[in-house]
mmCIF file with all atom_site columns, C-alpha atoms and ligand atoms in Angstrom:
data_model
loop_
_atom_site.group_PDB
_atom_site.id
_atom_site.type_symbol
_atom_site.label_atom_id
_atom_site.label_alt_id
_atom_site.label_comp_id
_atom_site.label_asym_id
_atom_site.label_entity_id
_atom_site.label_seq_id
_atom_site.pdbx_PDB_ins_code
_atom_site.Cartn_x
_atom_site.Cartn_y
_atom_site.Cartn_z
_atom_site.occupancy
_atom_site.B_iso_or_equiv
_atom_site.pdbx_formal_charge
_atom_site.auth_seq_id
_atom_site.auth_comp_id
_atom_site.auth_asym_id
_atom_site.auth_atom_id
_atom_site.pdbx_PDB_model_num
ATOM   1   C  CA  . UNK A 1 1   ? 132.100 42.393 -69.481 1.00 0.00 ? 1   UNK A CA  1
ATOM   2   C  CA  . UNK A 1 2   ? 128.689 43.604 -70.525 1.00 0.00 ? 2   UNK A CA  1
ATOM   3   C  CA  . UNK A 1 3   ? 126.162 41.678 -72.545 1.00 0.00 ? 3   UNK A CA  1
ATOM   4   C  CA  . UNK A 1 4   ? 122.982 42.681 -74.299 1.00 0.00 ? 4   UNK A CA  1
ATOM   5   C  CA  . UNK A 1 5   ? 120.497 39.829 -74.335 1.00 0.00 ? 5   UNK A CA  1
ATOM   6   C  CA  . UNK A 1 6   ? 117.667 40.142 -76.874 1.00 0.00 ? 6   UNK A CA  1
ATOM   7   C  CA  . UNK A 1 7   ? 115.299 37.242 -76.303 1.00 0.00 ? 7   UNK A CA  1
ATOM   8   C  CA  . UNK A 1 8   ? 111.503 37.337 -76.116 1.00 0.00 ? 8   UNK A CA  1
ATOM   9   C  CA  . UNK A 1 9   ? 111.039 34.037 -74.279 1.00 0.00 ? 9   UNK A CA  1
ATOM   10  C  CA  . UNK A 1 10  ? 110.852 35.324 -70.715 1.00 0.00 ? 10  UNK A CA  1
ATOM   11  C  CA  . UNK A 1 11  ? 111.908 32.099 -68.994 1.00 0.00 ? 11  UNK A CA  1
ATOM   12  C  CA  . UNK A 1 12  ? 114.885 31.523 -71.242 1.00 0.00 ? 12  UNK A CA  1
ATOM   13  C  CA  . UNK A 1 13  ? 115.906 35.167 -70.933 1.00 0.00 ? 13  UNK A CA  1
ATOM   14  C  CA  . UNK A 1 14  ? 115.739 34.965 -67.149 1.00 0.00 ? 14  UNK A CA  1
ATOM   15  C  CA  . UNK A 1 15  ? 117.731 31.714 -67.112 1.00 0.00 ? 15  UNK A CA  1
ATOM   16  C  CA  . UNK A 1 16  ? 120.491 33.107 -69.330 1.00 0.00 ? 16  UNK A CA  1
ATOM   17  C  CA  . UNK A 1 17  ? 120.653 36.417 -67.462 1.00 0.00 ? 17  UNK A CA  1
ATOM   18  C  CA  . UNK A 1 18  ? 120.853 34.746 -64.075 1.00 0.00 ? 18  UNK A CA  1
ATOM   19  C  CA  . UNK A 1 19  ? 123.631 32.436 -65.248 1.00 0.00 ? 19  UNK A CA  1
ATOM   20  C  CA  . UNK A 1 20  ? 125.637 35.246 -66.777 1.00 0.00 ? 20  UNK A CA  1
ATOM   21  C  CA  . UNK A 1 21  ? 125.318 37.471 -63.709 1.00 0.00 ? 21  UNK A CA  1
ATOM   22  C  CA  . UNK A 1 22  ? 126.614 34.612 -61.572 1.00 0.00 ? 22  UNK A CA  1
ATOM   23  C  CA  . UNK A 1 23  ? 129.641 34.591 -63.862 1.00 0.00 ? 23  UNK A CA  1
ATOM   24  C  CA  . UNK A 1 24  ? 130.254 38.297 -63.193 1.00 0.00 ? 24  UNK A CA  1
ATOM   25  C  CA  . UNK A 1 25  ? 128.758 39.628 -66.424 1.00 0.00 ? 25  UNK A CA  1
ATOM   26  C  CA  . UNK A 1 26  ? 126.587 42.725 -66.474 1.00 0.00 ? 26  UNK A CA  1
ATOM   27  C  CA  . UNK A 1 27  ? 123.466 42.018 -68.509 1.00 0.00 ? 27  UNK A CA  1
ATOM   28  C  CA  . UNK A 1 28  ? 120.821 44.252 -70.067 1.00 0.00 ? 28  UNK A CA  1
ATOM   29  C  CA  . UNK A 1 29  ? 117.818 42.434 -71.454 1.00 0.00 ? 29  UNK A CA  1
ATOM   30  C  CA  . UNK A 1 30  ? 115.497 43.450 -74.254 1.00 0.00 ? 30  UNK A CA  1
ATOM   31  C  CA  . UNK A 1 31  ? 112.364 41.503 -75.151 1.00 0.00 ? 31  UNK A CA  1
ATOM   32  C  CA  . UNK A 1 32  ? 111.749 42.631 -78.718 1.00 0.00 ? 32  UNK A CA  1
ATOM   33  C  CA  . UNK A 1 33  ? 113.835 43.678 -81.704 1.00 0.00 ? 33  UNK A CA  1
ATOM   34  C  CA  . UNK A 1 34  ? 113.171 47.400 -81.480 1.00 0.00 ? 34  UNK A CA  1
ATOM   35  C  CA  . UNK A 1 35  ? 114.129 47.634 -77.817 1.00 0.00 ? 35  UNK A CA  1
ATOM   36  C  CA  . UNK A 1 36  ? 117.218 45.570 -78.619 1.00 0.00 ? 36  UNK A CA  1
ATOM   37  C  CA  . UNK A 1 37  ? 118.244 47.849 -81.457 1.00 0.00 ? 37  UNK A CA  1
ATOM   38  C  CA  . UNK A 1 38  ? 117.778 50.930 -79.286 1.00 0.00 ? 38  UNK A CA  1
ATOM   39  C  CA  . UNK A 1 39  ? 120.012 49.564 -76.515 1.00 0.00 ? 39  UNK A CA  1
ATOM   40  C  CA  . UNK A 1 40  ? 122.602 48.245 -78.979 1.00 0.00 ? 40  UNK A CA  1
ATOM   41  C  CA  . UNK A 1 41  ? 122.873 51.721 -80.489 1.00 0.00 ? 41  UNK A CA  1
ATOM   42  C  CA  . UNK A 1 42  ? 122.904 53.681 -77.235 1.00 0.00 ? 42  UNK A CA  1
ATOM   43  C  CA  . UNK A 1 43  ? 125.008 51.526 -74.925 1.00 0.00 ? 43  UNK A CA  1
ATOM   44  C  CA  . UNK A 1 44  ? 128.375 49.809 -75.023 1.00 0.00 ? 44  UNK A CA  1
ATOM   45  C  CA  . UNK A 1 45  ? 128.345 46.005 -75.055 1.00 0.00 ? 45  UNK A CA  1
ATOM   46  C  CA  . UNK A 1 46  ? 131.066 43.386 -75.338 1.00 0.00 ? 46  UNK A CA  1
ATOM   47  C  CA  . UNK A 1 47  ? 128.739 40.792 -76.841 1.00 0.00 ? 47  UNK A CA  1
ATOM   48  C  CA  . UNK A 1 48  ? 125.135 40.801 -78.061 1.00 0.00 ? 48  UNK A CA  1
ATOM   49  C  CA  . UNK A 1 49  ? 123.131 37.577 -77.713 1.00 0.00 ? 49  UNK A CA  1
ATOM   50  C  CA  . UNK A 1 50  ? 120.402 37.782 -80.281 1.00 0.00 ? 50  UNK A CA  1
ATOM   51  C  CA  . UNK A 1 51  ? 117.425 35.525 -80.823 1.00 0.00 ? 51  UNK A CA  1
ATOM   52  C  CA  . UNK A 1 52  ? 116.324 35.203 -84.466 1.00 0.00 ? 52  UNK A CA  1
ATOM   53  C  CA  . UNK A 1 53  ? 112.556 35.085 -83.960 1.00 0.00 ? 53  UNK A CA  1
ATOM   54  C  CA  . UNK A 1 54  ? 111.622 38.316 -82.200 1.00 0.00 ? 54  UNK A CA  1
ATOM   55  C  CA  . UNK A 1 55  ? 108.565 40.572 -82.150 1.00 0.00 ? 55  UNK A CA  1
ATOM   56  C  CA  . UNK A 1 56  ? 108.728 43.916 -83.991 1.00 0.00 ? 56  UNK A CA  1
ATOM   57  C  CA  . UNK A 1 57  ? 112.124 43.380 -85.613 1.00 0.00 ? 57  UNK A CA  1
ATOM   58  C  CA  . UNK A 1 58  ? 113.767 40.003 -86.236 1.00 0.00 ? 58  UNK A CA  1
ATOM   59  C  CA  . UNK A 1 59  ? 117.244 39.213 -84.979 1.00 0.00 ? 59  UNK A CA  1
ATOM   60  C  CA  . UNK A 1 60  ? 118.464 39.083 -88.564 1.00 0.00 ? 60  UNK A CA  1
ATOM   61  C  CA  . UNK A 1 61  ? 117.059 42.526 -89.396 1.00 0.00 ? 61  UNK A CA  1
ATOM   62  C  CA  . UNK A 1 62  ? 118.458 43.915 -86.147 1.00 0.00 ? 62  UNK A CA  1
ATOM   63  C  CA  . UNK A 1 63  ? 121.904 42.544 -86.921 1.00 0.00 ? 63  UNK A CA  1
ATOM   64  C  CA  . UNK A 1 64  ? 121.830 43.944 -90.470 1.00 0.00 ? 64  UNK A CA  1
ATOM   65  C  CA  . UNK A 1 65  ? 120.875 47.382 -89.143 1.00 0.00 ? 65  UNK A CA  1
ATOM   66  C  CA  . UNK A 1 66  ? 123.695 47.345 -86.606 1.00 0.00 ? 66  UNK A CA  1
ATOM   67  C  CA  . UNK A 1 67  ? 126.260 46.460 -89.248 1.00 0.00 ? 67  UNK A CA  1
ATOM   68  C  CA  . UNK A 1 68  ? 124.892 49.183 -91.545 1.00 0.00 ? 68  UNK A CA  1
ATOM   69  C  CA  . UNK A 1 69  ? 125.465 51.625 -88.681 1.00 0.00 ? 69  UNK A CA  1
ATOM   70  C  CA  . UNK A 1 70  ? 129.064 50.334 -88.468 1.00 0.00 ? 70  UNK A CA  1
ATOM   71  C  CA  . UNK A 1 71  ? 128.479 48.886 -85.002 1.00 0.00 ? 71  UNK A CA  1
ATOM   72  C  CA  . UNK A 1 72  ? 130.958 46.042 -84.712 1.00 0.00 ? 72  UNK A CA  1
ATOM   73  C  CA  . UNK A 1 73  ? 129.864 44.489 -81.407 1.00 0.00 ? 73  UNK A CA  1
ATOM   74  C  CA  . UNK A 1 74  ? 130.206 40.693 -81.700 1.00 0.00 ? 74  UNK A CA  1
ATOM   75  C  CA  . UNK A 1 75  ? 126.818 39.023 -82.184 1.00 0.00 ? 75  UNK A CA  1
ATOM   76  C  CA  . UNK A 1 76  ? 125.977 35.494 -81.076 1.00 0.00 ? 76  UNK A CA  1
ATOM   77  C  CA  . UNK A 1 77  ? 122.731 34.416 -82.688 1.00 0.00 ? 77  UNK A CA  1
ATOM   78  C  CA  . UNK A 1 78  ? 120.287 31.964 -81.104 1.00 0.00 ? 78  UNK A CA  1
ATOM   79  C  CA  . UNK A 1 79  ? 118.499 29.813 -83.650 1.00 0.00 ? 79  UNK A CA  1
ATOM   80  C  CA  . UNK A 1 80  ? 115.906 27.073 -83.338 1.00 0.00 ? 80  UNK A CA  1
ATOM   81  C  CA  . UNK A 1 81  ? 116.902 23.555 -84.337 1.00 0.00 ? 81  UNK A CA  1
ATOM   82  C  CA  . UNK A 1 82  ? 114.773 23.311 -87.476 1.00 0.00 ? 82  UNK A CA  1
ATOM   83  C  CA  . UNK A 1 83  ? 115.786 26.676 -88.878 1.00 0.00 ? 83  UNK A CA  1
ATOM   84  C  CA  . UNK A 1 84  ? 118.865 25.758 -90.935 1.00 0.00 ? 84  UNK A CA  1
ATOM   85  C  CA  . UNK A 1 85  ? 118.349 28.762 -93.171 1.00 0.00 ? 85  UNK A CA  1
ATOM   86  C  CA  . UNK A 1 86  ? 118.415 31.034 -90.128 1.00 0.00 ? 86  UNK A CA  1
ATOM   87  C  CA  . UNK A 1 87  ? 121.992 30.058 -89.414 1.00 0.00 ? 87  UNK A CA  1
ATOM   88  C  CA  . UNK A 1 88  ? 123.105 30.903 -92.922 1.00 0.00 ? 88  UNK A CA  1
ATOM   89  C  CA  . UNK A 1 89  ? 121.038 34.070 -93.042 1.00 0.00 ? 89  UNK A CA  1
ATOM   90  C  CA  . UNK A 1 90  ? 122.228 35.044 -89.567 1.00 0.00 ? 90  UNK A CA  1
ATOM   91  C  CA  . UNK A 1 91  ? 125.875 34.708 -90.469 1.00 0.00 ? 91  UNK A CA  1
ATOM   92  C  CA  . UNK A 1 92  ? 125.264 36.568 -93.722 1.00 0.00 ? 92  UNK A CA  1
ATOM   93  C  CA  . UNK A 1 93  ? 123.583 39.402 -91.830 1.00 0.00 ? 93  UNK A CA  1
ATOM   94  C  CA  . UNK A 1 94  ? 126.785 39.984 -89.865 1.00 0.00 ? 94  UNK A CA  1
ATOM   95  C  CA  . UNK A 1 95  ? 126.466 37.652 -86.878 1.00 0.00 ? 95  UNK A CA  1
ATOM   96  C  CA  . UNK A 1 96  ? 129.782 36.234 -85.652 1.00 0.00 ? 96  UNK A CA  1
ATOM   97  C  CA  . UNK A 1 97  ? 128.561 32.895 -84.357 1.00 0.00 ? 97  UNK A CA  1
ATOM   98  C  CA  . UNK A 1 98  ? 125.364 31.029 -83.649 1.00 0.00 ? 98  UNK A CA  1
ATOM   99  C  CA  . UNK A 1 99  ? 124.055 28.614 -81.085 1.00 0.00 ? 99  UNK A CA  1
ATOM   100 C  CA  . UNK A 1 100 ? 121.156 26.226 -81.658 1.00 0.00 ? 100 UNK A CA  1
ATOM   101 C  CA  . UNK A 1 101 ? 118.374 26.027 -79.087 1.00 0.00 ? 101 UNK A CA  1
ATOM   102 C  CA  . UNK A 1 102 ? 118.164 24.195 -76.775 1.00 0.00 ? 102 UNK A CA  1
ATOM   103 C  CA  . UNK A 1 103 ? 121.741 24.565 -75.581 1.00 0.00 ? 103 UNK A CA  1
ATOM   104 C  CA  . UNK A 1 104 ? 123.654 23.970 -72.392 1.00 0.00 ? 104 UNK A CA  1
ATOM   105 C  CA  . UNK A 1 105 ? 124.873 26.991 -70.486 1.00 0.00 ? 105 UNK A CA  1
ATOM   106 C  CA  . UNK A 1 106 ? 128.502 25.854 -70.628 1.00 0.00 ? 106 UNK A CA  1
ATOM   107 C  CA  . UNK A 1 107 ? 128.428 26.078 -74.418 1.00 0.00 ? 107 UNK A CA  1
ATOM   108 C  CA  . UNK A 1 108 ? 126.934 29.567 -74.343 1.00 0.00 ? 108 UNK A CA  1
ATOM   109 C  CA  . UNK A 1 109 ? 129.674 30.637 -71.952 1.00 0.00 ? 109 UNK A CA  1
ATOM   110 C  CA  . UNK A 1 110 ? 132.408 29.094 -74.110 1.00 0.00 ? 110 UNK A CA  1
ATOM   111 C  CA  . UNK A 1 111 ? 131.112 30.838 -77.227 1.00 0.00 ? 111 UNK A CA  1
ATOM   112 C  CA  . UNK A 1 112 ? 130.858 34.203 -75.468 1.00 0.00 ? 112 UNK A CA  1
ATOM   113 C  CA  . UNK A 1 113 ? 134.395 33.761 -74.238 1.00 0.00 ? 113 UNK A CA  1
ATOM   114 C  CA  . UNK A 1 114 ? 135.617 32.926 -77.741 1.00 0.00 ? 114 UNK A CA  1
ATOM   115 C  CA  . UNK A 1 115 ? 134.028 36.131 -79.055 1.00 0.00 ? 115 UNK A CA  1
ATOM   116 C  CA  . UNK A 1 116 ? 135.611 38.173 -76.249 1.00 0.00 ? 116 UNK A CA  1
ATOM   117 C  CA  . UNK A 1 117 ? 138.990 36.616 -76.944 1.00 0.00 ? 117 UNK A CA  1
ATOM   118 C  CA  . UNK A 1 118 ? 138.658 37.549 -80.598 1.00 0.00 ? 118 UNK A CA  1
ATOM   119 C  CA  . UNK A 1 119 ? 137.601 41.145 -79.994 1.00 0.00 ? 119 UNK A CA  1
ATOM   120 C  CA  . UNK A 1 120 ? 140.376 41.736 -77.460 1.00 0.00 ? 120 UNK A CA  1
ATOM   121 C  CA  . UNK A 1 121 ? 142.892 39.956 -79.744 1.00 0.00 ? 121 UNK A CA  1
ATOM   122 C  CA  . UNK A 1 122 ? 143.803 37.178 -77.355 1.00 0.00 ? 122 UNK A CA  1
ATOM   123 C  CA  . UNK A 1 123 ? 145.202 33.876 -78.483 1.00 0.00 ? 123 UNK A CA  1
ATOM   124 C  CA  . UNK A 1 124 ? 144.662 31.886 -75.308 1.00 0.00 ? 124 UNK A CA  1
ATOM   125 C  CA  . UNK A 1 125 ? 141.794 31.640 -72.849 1.00 0.00 ? 125 UNK A CA  1
ATOM   126 C  CA  . UNK A 1 126 ? 143.783 32.483 -69.757 1.00 0.00 ? 126 UNK A CA  1
ATOM   127 C  CA  . UNK A 1 127 ? 144.639 36.068 -68.925 1.00 0.00 ? 127 UNK A CA  1
ATOM   128 C  CA  . UNK A 1 128 ? 148.019 36.499 -67.298 1.00 0.00 ? 128 UNK A CA  1
ATOM   129 C  CA  . UNK A 1 129 ? 150.312 39.181 -66.021 1.00 0.00 ? 129 UNK A CA  1
ATOM   130 C  CA  . UNK A 1 130 ? 153.479 38.498 -64.059 1.00 0.00 ? 130 UNK A CA  1
ATOM   131 C  CA  . UNK A 1 131 ? 152.526 35.671 -61.641 1.00 0.00 ? 131 UNK A CA  1
ATOM   132 C  CA  . UNK A 1 132 ? 148.792 36.428 -61.793 1.00 0.00 ? 132 UNK A CA  1
ATOM   133 C  CA  . UNK A 1 133 ? 146.580 34.038 -63.765 1.00 0.00 ? 133 UNK A CA  1
ATOM   134 C  CA  . UNK A 1 134 ? 142.885 34.486 -64.506 1.00 0.00 ? 134 UNK A CA  1
ATOM   135 C  CA  . UNK A 1 135 ? 140.755 31.813 -66.142 1.00 0.00 ? 135 UNK A CA  1
ATOM   136 C  CA  . UNK A 1 136 ? 137.556 33.556 -67.293 1.00 0.00 ? 136 UNK A CA  1
ATOM   137 C  CA  . UNK A 1 137 ? 135.798 30.284 -68.142 1.00 0.00 ? 137 UNK A CA  1
ATOM   138 C  CA  . UNK A 1 138 ? 136.392 28.503 -64.859 1.00 0.00 ? 138 UNK A CA  1
ATOM   139 C  CA  . UNK A 1 139 ? 136.336 31.764 -62.926 1.00 0.00 ? 139 UNK A CA  1
ATOM   140 C  CA  . UNK A 1 140 ? 139.629 31.041 -61.210 1.00 0.00 ? 140 UNK A CA  1
ATOM   141 C  CA  . UNK A 1 141 ? 142.176 33.613 -60.064 1.00 0.00 ? 141 UNK A CA  1
ATOM   142 C  CA  . UNK A 1 142 ? 145.624 32.573 -58.901 1.00 0.00 ? 142 UNK A CA  1
ATOM   143 C  CA  . UNK A 1 143 ? 148.664 34.565 -57.911 1.00 0.00 ? 143 UNK A CA  1
ATOM   144 C  CA  . UNK A 1 144 ? 151.929 32.692 -57.593 1.00 0.00 ? 144 UNK A CA  1
ATOM   145 C  CA  . UNK A 1 145 ? 149.853 29.496 -57.728 1.00 0.00 ? 145 UNK A CA  1
ATOM   146 C  CA  . UNK A 1 146 ? 147.695 30.547 -54.780 1.00 0.00 ? 146 UNK A CA  1
ATOM   147 C  CA  . UNK A 1 147 ? 143.918 30.802 -55.238 1.00 0.00 ? 147 UNK A CA  1
ATOM   148 C  CA  . UNK A 1 148 ? 142.330 34.204 -54.666 1.00 0.00 ? 148 UNK A CA  1
ATOM   149 C  CA  . UNK A 1 149 ? 138.599 34.496 -54.004 1.00 0.00 ? 149 UNK A CA  1
ATOM   150 C  CA  . UNK A 1 150 ? 136.886 37.434 -55.697 1.00 0.00 ? 150 UNK A CA  1
ATOM   151 C  CA  . UNK A 1 151 ? 133.278 38.609 -55.807 1.00 0.00 ? 151 UNK A CA  1
ATOM   152 C  CA  . UNK A 1 152 ? 131.652 38.609 -59.282 1.00 0.00 ? 152 UNK A CA  1
ATOM   153 C  CA  . UNK A 1 153 ? 132.104 42.388 -59.660 1.00 0.00 ? 153 UNK A CA  1
ATOM   154 C  CA  . UNK A 1 154 ? 135.734 42.291 -58.525 1.00 0.00 ? 154 UNK A CA  1
ATOM   155 C  CA  . UNK A 1 155 ? 136.308 39.482 -60.988 1.00 0.00 ? 155 UNK A CA  1
ATOM   156 C  CA  . UNK A 1 156 ? 134.646 41.454 -63.789 1.00 0.00 ? 156 UNK A CA  1
ATOM   157 C  CA  . UNK A 1 157 ? 136.845 44.504 -63.159 1.00 0.00 ? 157 UNK A CA  1
ATOM   158 C  CA  . UNK A 1 158 ? 140.003 42.403 -63.007 1.00 0.00 ? 158 UNK A CA  1
ATOM   159 C  CA  . UNK A 1 159 ? 139.031 40.626 -66.233 1.00 0.00 ? 159 UNK A CA  1
ATOM   160 C  CA  . UNK A 1 160 ? 138.488 43.959 -67.992 1.00 0.00 ? 160 UNK A CA  1
ATOM   161 C  CA  . UNK A 1 161 ? 141.836 45.342 -66.790 1.00 0.00 ? 161 UNK A CA  1
ATOM   162 C  CA  . UNK A 1 162 ? 143.651 42.174 -67.871 1.00 0.00 ? 162 UNK A CA  1
ATOM   163 C  CA  . UNK A 1 163 ? 142.022 42.056 -71.292 1.00 0.00 ? 163 UNK A CA  1
ATOM   164 C  CA  . UNK A 1 164 ? 143.540 45.493 -71.803 1.00 0.00 ? 164 UNK A CA  1
ATOM   165 C  CA  . UNK A 1 165 ? 146.709 45.040 -69.778 1.00 0.00 ? 165 UNK A CA  1
ATOM   166 C  CA  . UNK A 1 166 ? 149.345 47.759 -69.995 1.00 0.00 ? 166 UNK A CA  1
ATOM   167 C  CA  . UNK A 1 167 ? 146.638 50.120 -71.255 1.00 0.00 ? 167 UNK A CA  1
ATOM   168 C  CA  . UNK A 1 168 ? 144.717 52.765 -69.363 1.00 0.00 ? 168 UNK A CA  1
ATOM   169 C  CA  . UNK A 1 169 ? 141.119 51.826 -68.632 1.00 0.00 ? 169 UNK A CA  1
ATOM   170 C  CA  . UNK A 1 170 ? 139.035 54.852 -67.665 1.00 0.00 ? 170 UNK A CA  1
ATOM   171 C  CA  . UNK A 1 171 ? 136.445 54.885 -64.911 1.00 0.00 ? 171 UNK A CA  1
ATOM   172 C  CA  . UNK A 1 172 ? 133.736 55.337 -67.558 1.00 0.00 ? 172 UNK A CA  1
ATOM   173 C  CA  . UNK A 1 173 ? 134.968 52.233 -69.372 1.00 0.00 ? 173 UNK A CA  1
ATOM   174 C  CA  . UNK A 1 174 ? 134.858 50.243 -66.142 1.00 0.00 ? 174 UNK A CA  1
ATOM   175 C  CA  . UNK A 1 175 ? 131.277 51.367 -65.533 1.00 0.00 ? 175 UNK A CA  1
ATOM   176 C  CA  . UNK A 1 176 ? 130.276 50.687 -69.145 1.00 0.00 ? 176 UNK A CA  1
ATOM   177 C  CA  . UNK A 1 177 ? 131.680 47.171 -69.194 1.00 0.00 ? 177 UNK A CA  1
ATOM   178 C  CA  . UNK A 1 178 ? 130.962 45.994 -65.655 1.00 0.00 ? 178 UNK A CA  1
ATOM   179 C  CA  . UNK A 1 179 ? 127.616 47.516 -64.646 1.00 0.00 ? 179 UNK A CA  1
ATOM   180 C  CA  . UNK A 1 180 ? 124.258 47.319 -66.366 1.00 0.00 ? 180 UNK A CA  1
ATOM   181 C  CA  . UNK A 1 181 ? 122.039 50.044 -67.793 1.00 0.00 ? 181 UNK A CA  1
ATOM   182 C  CA  . UNK A 1 182 ? 120.358 50.802 -64.447 1.00 0.00 ? 182 UNK A CA  1
ATOM   183 C  CA  . UNK A 1 183 ? 123.573 51.702 -62.688 1.00 0.00 ? 183 UNK A CA  1
ATOM   184 C  CA  . UNK A 1 184 ? 123.865 55.275 -61.387 1.00 0.00 ? 184 UNK A CA  1
ATOM   185 C  CA  . UNK A 1 185 ? 127.493 56.271 -61.655 1.00 0.00 ? 185 UNK A CA  1
ATOM   186 C  CA  . UNK A 1 186 ? 127.435 59.119 -59.156 1.00 0.00 ? 186 UNK A CA  1
ATOM   187 C  CA  . UNK A 1 187 ? 129.466 57.605 -56.358 1.00 0.00 ? 187 UNK A CA  1
ATOM   188 C  CA  . UNK A 1 188 ? 133.057 56.502 -56.002 1.00 0.00 ? 188 UNK A CA  1
ATOM   189 C  CA  . UNK A 1 189 ? 132.004 52.866 -56.219 1.00 0.00 ? 189 UNK A CA  1
ATOM   190 C  CA  . UNK A 1 190 ? 134.644 51.988 -58.833 1.00 0.00 ? 190 UNK A CA  1
ATOM   191 C  CA  . UNK A 1 191 ? 137.437 53.273 -56.593 1.00 0.00 ? 191 UNK A CA  1
ATOM   192 C  CA  . UNK A 1 192 ? 136.064 51.250 -53.711 1.00 0.00 ? 192 UNK A CA  1
ATOM   193 C  CA  . UNK A 1 193 ? 136.088 48.071 -55.826 1.00 0.00 ? 193 UNK A CA  1
ATOM   194 C  CA  . UNK A 1 194 ? 139.584 48.822 -57.119 1.00 0.00 ? 194 UNK A CA  1
ATOM   195 C  CA  . UNK A 1 195 ? 140.685 49.279 -53.508 1.00 0.00 ? 195 UNK A CA  1
ATOM   196 C  CA  . UNK A 1 196 ? 139.447 45.872 -52.384 1.00 0.00 ? 196 UNK A CA  1
ATOM   197 C  CA  . UNK A 1 197 ? 140.734 44.260 -55.568 1.00 0.00 ? 197 UNK A CA  1
ATOM   198 C  CA  . UNK A 1 198 ? 144.185 45.710 -54.978 1.00 0.00 ? 198 UNK A CA  1
ATOM   199 C  CA  . UNK A 1 199 ? 144.179 44.359 -51.429 1.00 0.00 ? 199 UNK A CA  1
ATOM   200 C  CA  . UNK A 1 200 ? 143.311 40.865 -52.620 1.00 0.00 ? 200 UNK A CA  1
ATOM   201 C  CA  . UNK A 1 201 ? 145.669 40.812 -55.610 1.00 0.00 ? 201 UNK A CA  1
ATOM   202 C  CA  . UNK A 1 202 ? 148.678 42.858 -54.529 1.00 0.00 ? 202 UNK A CA  1
ATOM   203 C  CA  . UNK A 1 203 ? 148.903 42.678 -50.744 1.00 0.00 ? 203 UNK A CA  1
ATOM   204 C  CA  . UNK A 1 204 ? 151.974 40.718 -49.695 1.00 0.00 ? 204 UNK A CA  1
ATOM   205 C  CA  . UNK A 1 205 ? 153.534 40.733 -53.174 1.00 0.00 ? 205 UNK A CA  1
ATOM   206 C  CA  . UNK A 1 206 ? 156.563 42.709 -54.295 1.00 0.00 ? 206 UNK A CA  1
ATOM   207 C  CA  . UNK A 1 207 ? 155.266 43.722 -57.704 1.00 0.00 ? 207 UNK A CA  1
ATOM   208 C  CA  . UNK A 1 208 ? 152.004 45.685 -57.610 1.00 0.00 ? 208 UNK A CA  1
ATOM   209 C  CA  . UNK A 1 209 ? 149.771 44.851 -60.588 1.00 0.00 ? 209 UNK A CA  1
ATOM   210 C  CA  . UNK A 1 210 ? 146.678 47.026 -60.101 1.00 0.00 ? 210 UNK A CA  1
ATOM   211 C  CA  . UNK A 1 211 ? 147.386 50.731 -60.480 1.00 0.00 ? 211 UNK A CA  1
ATOM   212 C  CA  . UNK A 1 212 ? 145.289 53.875 -60.140 1.00 0.00 ? 212 UNK A CA  1
ATOM   213 C  CA  . UNK A 1 213 ? 146.397 56.727 -62.384 1.00 0.00 ? 213 UNK A CA  1
ATOM   214 C  CA  . UNK A 1 214 ? 144.848 59.729 -60.721 1.00 0.00 ? 214 UNK A CA  1
ATOM   215 C  CA  . UNK A 1 215 ? 142.519 61.674 -62.949 1.00 0.00 ? 215 UNK A CA  1
ATOM   216 C  CA  . UNK A 1 216 ? 143.070 59.186 -65.785 1.00 0.00 ? 216 UNK A CA  1
ATOM   217 C  CA  . UNK A 1 217 ? 141.895 55.706 -64.817 1.00 0.00 ? 217 UNK A CA  1
ATOM   218 C  CA  . UNK A 1 218 ? 143.287 52.312 -63.934 1.00 0.00 ? 218 UNK A CA  1
ATOM   219 C  CA  . UNK A 1 219 ? 145.857 49.921 -65.351 1.00 0.00 ? 219 UNK A CA  1
ATOM   220 C  CA  . UNK A 1 220 ? 146.956 46.357 -64.854 1.00 0.00 ? 220 UNK A CA  1
ATOM   221 C  CA  . UNK A 1 221 ? 150.671 46.169 -65.477 1.00 0.00 ? 221 UNK A CA  1
ATOM   222 C  CA  . UNK A 1 222 ? 153.814 44.742 -63.892 1.00 0.00 ? 222 UNK A CA  1
ATOM   223 C  CA  . UNK A 1 223 ? 155.833 47.739 -65.032 1.00 0.00 ? 223 UNK A CA  1
ATOM   224 C  CA  . UNK A 1 224 ? 155.753 51.231 -63.600 1.00 0.00 ? 224 UNK A CA  1
ATOM   225 C  CA  . UNK A 1 225 ? 152.783 52.829 -65.376 1.00 0.00 ? 225 UNK A CA  1
ATOM   226 C  CA  . UNK A 1 226 ? 153.630 55.794 -67.634 1.00 0.00 ? 226 UNK A CA  1
ATOM   227 C  CA  . UNK A 1 227 ? 151.048 58.470 -68.376 1.00 0.00 ? 227 UNK A CA  1
HETATM 228 CA CA1 . CA  B 2 .   ? 112.031 34.108 -79.993 1.00 0.00 ? 301 CA  B CA1 1
#
């Protein structure tokens, strides 16, 4: 899943980005409101983390502009402790949730996950298909009760496929949601990742769950995929 982080405090931005990347997220960072607005308009993000106090354009103005442009990306606003009005104004400007600084990383992660769950219309935290279980918060993958170790990128691709299970996910969608802005999508890197993922998830099991639909994309399903 891909996140846009708009935060002008360099140390905090670095800390959040590092933590999110370790969790398998792709992260683009912007350090002022204008840069943030540009990226939010041009790129595809699953969640935008938006600081309120920003140079050039405030988080609240940025959020208002996005909503005026009918961009519905979930926004998590970061507010300072004393700024009670910011929370109200933030929510009124179209933000979906807010987090007060300073916060612990676990809470940020939980709130991002709640927003993802909402936008992909999921009721529970865990993503499941057949005997495969993925816990995006604890970063645990199990098939038939057995733990499977994945790299952050493999995990991110699996999470994306499971959030849209039984639906085709195109290669472009995988790149958009799993890699950041600097990624050059010229190679067959997605197919390589799908290949290793399939080995780890499906090898030794009767029902294959990760499918490649040639010329179309990929699908996680326990049925025979129809195209
Ligand atoms: Ca700030």
